[in-house]
mmCIF file of C-alpha atoms in Angstrom:
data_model
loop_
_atom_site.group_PDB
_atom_site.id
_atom_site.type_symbol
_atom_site.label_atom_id
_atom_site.label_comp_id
_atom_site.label_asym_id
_atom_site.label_seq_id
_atom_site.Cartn_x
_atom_site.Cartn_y
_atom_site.Cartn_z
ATOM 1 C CA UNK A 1 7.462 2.582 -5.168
ATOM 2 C CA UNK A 2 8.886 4.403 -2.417
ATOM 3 C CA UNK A 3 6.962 5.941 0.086
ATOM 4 C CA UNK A 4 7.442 8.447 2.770
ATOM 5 C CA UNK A 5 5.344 7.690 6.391
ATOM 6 C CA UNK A 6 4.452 11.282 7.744
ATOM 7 C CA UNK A 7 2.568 11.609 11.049
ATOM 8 C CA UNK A 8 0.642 13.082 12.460
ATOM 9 C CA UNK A 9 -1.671 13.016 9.562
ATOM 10 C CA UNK A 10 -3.640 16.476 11.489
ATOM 11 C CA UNK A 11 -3.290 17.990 14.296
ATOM 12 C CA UNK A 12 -5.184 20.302 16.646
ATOM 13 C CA UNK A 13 -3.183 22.972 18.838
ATOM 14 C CA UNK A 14 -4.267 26.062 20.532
ATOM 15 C CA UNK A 15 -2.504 29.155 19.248
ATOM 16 C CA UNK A 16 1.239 29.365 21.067
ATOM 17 C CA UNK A 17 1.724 25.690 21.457
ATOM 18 C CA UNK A 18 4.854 23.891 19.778
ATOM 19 C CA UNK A 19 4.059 21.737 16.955
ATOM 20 C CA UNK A 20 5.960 18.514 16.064
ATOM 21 C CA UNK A 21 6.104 16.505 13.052
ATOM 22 C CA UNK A 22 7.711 14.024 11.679
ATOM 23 C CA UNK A 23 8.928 11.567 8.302
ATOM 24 C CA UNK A 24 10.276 8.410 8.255
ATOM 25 C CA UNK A 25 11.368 5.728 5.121
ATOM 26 C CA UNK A 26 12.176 2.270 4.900
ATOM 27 C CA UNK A 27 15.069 3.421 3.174
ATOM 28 C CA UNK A 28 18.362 5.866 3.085
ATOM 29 C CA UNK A 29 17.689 9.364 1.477
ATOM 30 C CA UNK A 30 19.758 12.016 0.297
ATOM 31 C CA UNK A 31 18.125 14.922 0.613
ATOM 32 C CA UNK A 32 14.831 15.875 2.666
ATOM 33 C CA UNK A 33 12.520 18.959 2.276
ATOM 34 C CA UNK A 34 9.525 20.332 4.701
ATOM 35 C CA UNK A 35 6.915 22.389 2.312
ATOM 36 C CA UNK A 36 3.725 23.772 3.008
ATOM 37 C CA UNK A 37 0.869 23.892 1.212
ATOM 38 C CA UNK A 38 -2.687 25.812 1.821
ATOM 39 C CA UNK A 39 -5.741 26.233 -0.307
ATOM 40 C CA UNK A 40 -5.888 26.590 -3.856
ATOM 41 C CA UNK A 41 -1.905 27.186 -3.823
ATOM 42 C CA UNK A 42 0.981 24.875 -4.745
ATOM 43 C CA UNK A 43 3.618 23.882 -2.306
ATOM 44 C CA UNK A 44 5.662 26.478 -0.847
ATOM 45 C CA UNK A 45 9.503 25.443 0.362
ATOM 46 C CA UNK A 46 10.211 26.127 4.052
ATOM 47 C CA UNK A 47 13.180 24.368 5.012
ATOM 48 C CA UNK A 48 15.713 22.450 3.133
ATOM 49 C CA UNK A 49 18.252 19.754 4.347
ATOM 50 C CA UNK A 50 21.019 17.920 2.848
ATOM 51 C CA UNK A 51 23.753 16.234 5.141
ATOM 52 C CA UNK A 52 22.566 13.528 7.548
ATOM 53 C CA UNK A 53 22.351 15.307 11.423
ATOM 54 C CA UNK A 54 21.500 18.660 9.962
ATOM 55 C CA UNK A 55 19.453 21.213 11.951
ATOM 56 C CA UNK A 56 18.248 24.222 10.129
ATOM 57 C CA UNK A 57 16.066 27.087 11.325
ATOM 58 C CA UNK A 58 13.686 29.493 9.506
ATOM 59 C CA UNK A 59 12.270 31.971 11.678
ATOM 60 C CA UNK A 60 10.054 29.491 14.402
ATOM 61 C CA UNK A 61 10.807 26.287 12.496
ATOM 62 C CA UNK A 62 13.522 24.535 13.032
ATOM 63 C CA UNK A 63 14.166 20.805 11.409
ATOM 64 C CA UNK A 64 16.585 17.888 11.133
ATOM 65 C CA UNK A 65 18.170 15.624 8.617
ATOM 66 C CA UNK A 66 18.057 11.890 10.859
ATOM 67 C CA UNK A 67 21.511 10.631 11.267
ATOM 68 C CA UNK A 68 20.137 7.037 10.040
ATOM 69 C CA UNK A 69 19.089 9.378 6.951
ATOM 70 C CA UNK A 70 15.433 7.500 7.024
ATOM 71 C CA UNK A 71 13.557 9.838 8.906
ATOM 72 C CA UNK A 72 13.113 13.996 9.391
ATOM 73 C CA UNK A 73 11.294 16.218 12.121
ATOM 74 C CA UNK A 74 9.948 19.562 11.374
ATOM 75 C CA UNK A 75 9.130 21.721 14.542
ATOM 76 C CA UNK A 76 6.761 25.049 14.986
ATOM 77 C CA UNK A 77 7.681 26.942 17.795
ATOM 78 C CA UNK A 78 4.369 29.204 19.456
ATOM 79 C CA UNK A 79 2.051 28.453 16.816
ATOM 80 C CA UNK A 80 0.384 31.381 15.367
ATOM 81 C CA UNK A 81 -3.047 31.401 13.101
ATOM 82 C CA UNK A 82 -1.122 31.668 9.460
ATOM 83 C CA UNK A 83 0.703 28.718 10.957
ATOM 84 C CA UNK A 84 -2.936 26.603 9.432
ATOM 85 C CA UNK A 85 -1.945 24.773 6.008
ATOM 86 C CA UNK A 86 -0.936 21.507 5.241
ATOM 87 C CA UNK A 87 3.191 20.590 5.727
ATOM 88 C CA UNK A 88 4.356 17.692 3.734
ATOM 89 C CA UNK A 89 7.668 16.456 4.287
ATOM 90 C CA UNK A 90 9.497 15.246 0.625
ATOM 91 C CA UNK A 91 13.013 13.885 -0.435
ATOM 92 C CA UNK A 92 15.621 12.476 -2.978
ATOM 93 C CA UNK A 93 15.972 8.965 -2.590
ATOM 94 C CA UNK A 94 18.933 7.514 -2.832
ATOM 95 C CA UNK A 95 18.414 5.921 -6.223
ATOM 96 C CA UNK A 96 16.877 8.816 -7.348
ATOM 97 C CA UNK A 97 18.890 12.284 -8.076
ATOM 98 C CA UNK A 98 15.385 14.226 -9.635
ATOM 99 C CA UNK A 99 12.195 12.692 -8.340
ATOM 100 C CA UNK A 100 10.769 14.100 -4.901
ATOM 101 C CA UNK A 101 9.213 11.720 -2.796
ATOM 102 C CA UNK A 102 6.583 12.735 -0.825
ATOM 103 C CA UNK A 103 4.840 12.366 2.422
ATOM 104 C CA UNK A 104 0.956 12.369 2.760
ATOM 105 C CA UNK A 105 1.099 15.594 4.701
ATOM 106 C CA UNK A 106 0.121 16.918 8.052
ATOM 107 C CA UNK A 107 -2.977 19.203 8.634
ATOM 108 C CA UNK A 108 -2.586 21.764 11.259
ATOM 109 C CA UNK A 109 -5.477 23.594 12.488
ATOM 110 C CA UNK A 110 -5.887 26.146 15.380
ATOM 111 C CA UNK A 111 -8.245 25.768 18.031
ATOM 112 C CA UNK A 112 -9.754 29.461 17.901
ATOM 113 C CA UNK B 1 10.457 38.435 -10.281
ATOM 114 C CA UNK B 2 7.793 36.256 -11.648
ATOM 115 C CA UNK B 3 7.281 32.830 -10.180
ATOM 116 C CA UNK B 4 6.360 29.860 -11.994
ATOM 117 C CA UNK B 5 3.105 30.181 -14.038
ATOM 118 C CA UNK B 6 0.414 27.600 -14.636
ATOM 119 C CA UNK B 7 -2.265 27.851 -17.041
ATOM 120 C CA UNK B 8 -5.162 27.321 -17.251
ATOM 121 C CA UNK B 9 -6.035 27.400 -13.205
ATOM 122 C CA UNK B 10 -8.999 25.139 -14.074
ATOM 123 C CA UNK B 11 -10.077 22.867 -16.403
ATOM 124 C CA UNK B 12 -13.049 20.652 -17.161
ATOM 125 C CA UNK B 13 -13.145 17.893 -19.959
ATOM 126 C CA UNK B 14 -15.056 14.546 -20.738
ATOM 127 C CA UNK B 15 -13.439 10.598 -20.592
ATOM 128 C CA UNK B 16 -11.312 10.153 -23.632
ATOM 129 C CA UNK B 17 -10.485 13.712 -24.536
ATOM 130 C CA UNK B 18 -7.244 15.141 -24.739
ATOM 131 C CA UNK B 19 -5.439 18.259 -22.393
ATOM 132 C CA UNK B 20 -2.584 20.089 -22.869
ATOM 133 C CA UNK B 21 -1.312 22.435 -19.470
ATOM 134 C CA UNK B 22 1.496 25.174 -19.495
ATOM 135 C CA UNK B 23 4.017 26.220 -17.603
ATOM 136 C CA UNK B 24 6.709 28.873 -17.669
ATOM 137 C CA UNK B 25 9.061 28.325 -14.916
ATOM 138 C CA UNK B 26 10.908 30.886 -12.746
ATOM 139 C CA UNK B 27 12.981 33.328 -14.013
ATOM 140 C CA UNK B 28 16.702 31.662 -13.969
ATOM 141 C CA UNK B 29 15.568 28.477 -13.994
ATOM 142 C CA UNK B 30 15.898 25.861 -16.606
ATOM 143 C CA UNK B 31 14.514 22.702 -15.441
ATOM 144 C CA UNK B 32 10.173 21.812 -15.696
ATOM 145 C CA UNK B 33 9.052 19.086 -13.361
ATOM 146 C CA UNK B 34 5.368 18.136 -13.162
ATOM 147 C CA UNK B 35 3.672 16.305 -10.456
ATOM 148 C CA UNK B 36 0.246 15.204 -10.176
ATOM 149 C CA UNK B 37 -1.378 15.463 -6.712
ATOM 150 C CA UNK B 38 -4.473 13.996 -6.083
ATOM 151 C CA UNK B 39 -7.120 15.327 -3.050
ATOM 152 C CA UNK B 40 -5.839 14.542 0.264
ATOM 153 C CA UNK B 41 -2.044 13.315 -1.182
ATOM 154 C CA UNK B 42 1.031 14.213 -1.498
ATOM 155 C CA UNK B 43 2.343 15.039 -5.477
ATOM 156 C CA UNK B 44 3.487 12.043 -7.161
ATOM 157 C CA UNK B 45 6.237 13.043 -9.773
ATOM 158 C CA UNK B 46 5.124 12.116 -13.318
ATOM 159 C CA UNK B 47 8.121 13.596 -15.128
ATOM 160 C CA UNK B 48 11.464 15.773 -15.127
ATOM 161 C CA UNK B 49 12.529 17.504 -18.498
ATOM 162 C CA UNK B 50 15.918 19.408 -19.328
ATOM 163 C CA UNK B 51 17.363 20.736 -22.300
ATOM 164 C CA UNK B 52 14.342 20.278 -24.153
ATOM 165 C CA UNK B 53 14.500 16.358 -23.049
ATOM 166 C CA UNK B 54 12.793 13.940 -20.689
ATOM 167 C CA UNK B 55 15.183 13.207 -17.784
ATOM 168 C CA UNK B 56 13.372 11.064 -15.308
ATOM 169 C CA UNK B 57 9.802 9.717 -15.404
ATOM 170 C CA UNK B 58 8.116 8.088 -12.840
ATOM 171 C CA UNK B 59 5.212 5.227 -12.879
ATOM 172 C CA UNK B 60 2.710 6.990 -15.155
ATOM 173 C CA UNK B 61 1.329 5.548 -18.195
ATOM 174 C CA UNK B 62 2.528 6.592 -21.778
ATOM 175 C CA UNK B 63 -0.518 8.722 -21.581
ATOM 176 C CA UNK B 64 1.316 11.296 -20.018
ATOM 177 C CA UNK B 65 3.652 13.434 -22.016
ATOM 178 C CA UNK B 66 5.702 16.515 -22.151
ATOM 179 C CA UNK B 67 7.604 18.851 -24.077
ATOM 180 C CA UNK B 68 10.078 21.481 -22.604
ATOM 181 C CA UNK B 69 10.511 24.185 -25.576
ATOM 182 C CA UNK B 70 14.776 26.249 -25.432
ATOM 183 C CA UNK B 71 12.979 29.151 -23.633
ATOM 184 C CA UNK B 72 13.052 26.329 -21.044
ATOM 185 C CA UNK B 73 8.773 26.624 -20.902
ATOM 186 C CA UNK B 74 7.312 23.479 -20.639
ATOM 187 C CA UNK B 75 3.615 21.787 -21.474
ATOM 188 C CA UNK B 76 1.549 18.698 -20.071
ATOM 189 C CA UNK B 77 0.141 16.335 -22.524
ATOM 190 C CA UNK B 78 -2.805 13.638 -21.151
ATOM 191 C CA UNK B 79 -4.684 11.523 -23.789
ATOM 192 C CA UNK B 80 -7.535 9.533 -23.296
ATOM 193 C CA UNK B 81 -8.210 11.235 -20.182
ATOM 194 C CA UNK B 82 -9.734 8.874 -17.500
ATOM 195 C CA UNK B 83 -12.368 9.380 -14.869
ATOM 196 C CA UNK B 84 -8.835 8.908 -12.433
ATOM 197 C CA UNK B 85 -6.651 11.525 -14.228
ATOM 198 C CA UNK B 86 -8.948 14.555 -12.574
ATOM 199 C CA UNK B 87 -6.321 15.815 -9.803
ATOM 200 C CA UNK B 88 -4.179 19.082 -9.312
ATOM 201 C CA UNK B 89 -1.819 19.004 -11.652
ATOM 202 C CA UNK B 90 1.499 21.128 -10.516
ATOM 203 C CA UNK B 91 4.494 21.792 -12.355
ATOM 204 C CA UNK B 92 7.956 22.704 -10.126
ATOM 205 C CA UNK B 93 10.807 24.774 -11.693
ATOM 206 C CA UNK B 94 14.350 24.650 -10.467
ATOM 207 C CA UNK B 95 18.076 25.271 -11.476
ATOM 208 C CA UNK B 96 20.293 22.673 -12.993
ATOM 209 C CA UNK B 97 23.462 22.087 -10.911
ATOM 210 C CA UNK B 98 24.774 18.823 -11.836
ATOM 211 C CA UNK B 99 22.932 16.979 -8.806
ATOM 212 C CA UNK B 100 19.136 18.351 -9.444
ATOM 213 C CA UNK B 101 18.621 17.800 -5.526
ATOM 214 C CA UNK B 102 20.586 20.237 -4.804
ATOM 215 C CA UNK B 103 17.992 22.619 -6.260
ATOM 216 C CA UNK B 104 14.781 23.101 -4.199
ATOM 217 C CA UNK B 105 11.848 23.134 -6.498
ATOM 218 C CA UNK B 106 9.480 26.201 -6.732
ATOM 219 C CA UNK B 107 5.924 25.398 -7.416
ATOM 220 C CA UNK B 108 3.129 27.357 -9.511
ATOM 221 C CA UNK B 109 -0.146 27.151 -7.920
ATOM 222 C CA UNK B 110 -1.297 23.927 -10.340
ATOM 223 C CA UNK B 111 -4.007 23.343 -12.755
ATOM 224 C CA UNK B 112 -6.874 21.888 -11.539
ATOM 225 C CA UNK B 113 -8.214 19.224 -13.642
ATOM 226 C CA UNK B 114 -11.904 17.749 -13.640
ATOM 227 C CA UNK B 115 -12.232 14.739 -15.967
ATOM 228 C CA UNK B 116 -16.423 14.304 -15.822
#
């Protein structure tokens, strides 16, 4: 089926550095969505995109639908401690108005 | 305003036996998706229901079924449970608008399911 390639699959940053991320697929999507998920809790929405070249914000993170529609970035801007959970990037393929695809997800942890 | 609700949070049962997992969705919403998510993976969707039907399934056995009840509630069904099925089991609520993408899901916190 389809997959979504997310990368890095962790990452280690010192508290105030940027963070990038990023999701790419083989094939077009319609719709792509950064969540983030941390212990014992279920996925949590952060940013929402739906028209190919989109940039949205939300707060420090900012993220962008690809123009190609394959691929999506998520970025952190001066990382902070409750900034430590797993992001998974997720979308609507094309073919496929009500199944969310899903990335493996990106671990963030902060150097103390 | 209540969230979507999962029970139970965790459950433990034996190869072969059968489970049944809730959900009650957000308040306003009217369509139940589940998704099973294994340890260290992203969800995989198992199945969408609205108005009380199955919309979309994805690549999981017959095994796996659902019912979504008119106060738009929803349960899991998994028979024959298999050493494989133990995983955190989530279920997503969201609001019908013709084009279901264009309504971001809102997840409970899951059941987590031990199959020993």
């Amino acid at each position: 089926g389809q997959q979504l390639n997310q990368s890095p699959q962790s990452m280690f940053i010192q508290e105030g550095e940027d963070v990038s991320m990023n999701c790419t697929s083989s094939s077009i999507f319609n719709t792509w969505l950064w969540y983030k998920q941390e212990p014992g809790e279920g996925p949590v929405l952060l940013i929402a995109l739906y028209k190919a070249g989109e940039l949205t914000s939300n707060g420090r993170l900012t993220a962008q639908f690809g123009i190609t529609r394959k691929d999506s970035f998520l970025n952190i801007s001066a990382s902070i401690p409750s900034d430590v959970g797993i992001y998974f990037c997720a979308g609507h393929h094309m073919d496929s108005n009500y199944q969310l695809i899903w990335g493996a997800g990106t671990k963030l942890i902060i150097k103390p | 305003d209540a969230g979507v609700t999962q029970s139970p949070t965790h459950l433990i049962k034996t190869r072969g036996q059968q489970v049944t997992l809730r959900c009650s969705p957000k308040s306003g919403h009217d369509t139940v998706s589940w998704y099973q998510q294994a340890l260290g993976q992203g969800p995989q969707f198992i199945f969408q229901y609205y108005e009380e039907e199955e919309r979309q399934r994805g690549n999981f056995p017959d095994r796996f079924s659902g019912h979504q009840f008119p106060n738009y509630s929803s349960e899991l069904n998994v028979n024959a449970l298999l050493l494989g099925d133990s995983a955190l089991y989530l279920c997503a609520s969201s609001l019908n608008r013709g084009a279901s993408y264009n309504s971001p899901l809102h997840f409970g916190n899951g059941t987590r399911l031990t199959v020993t």
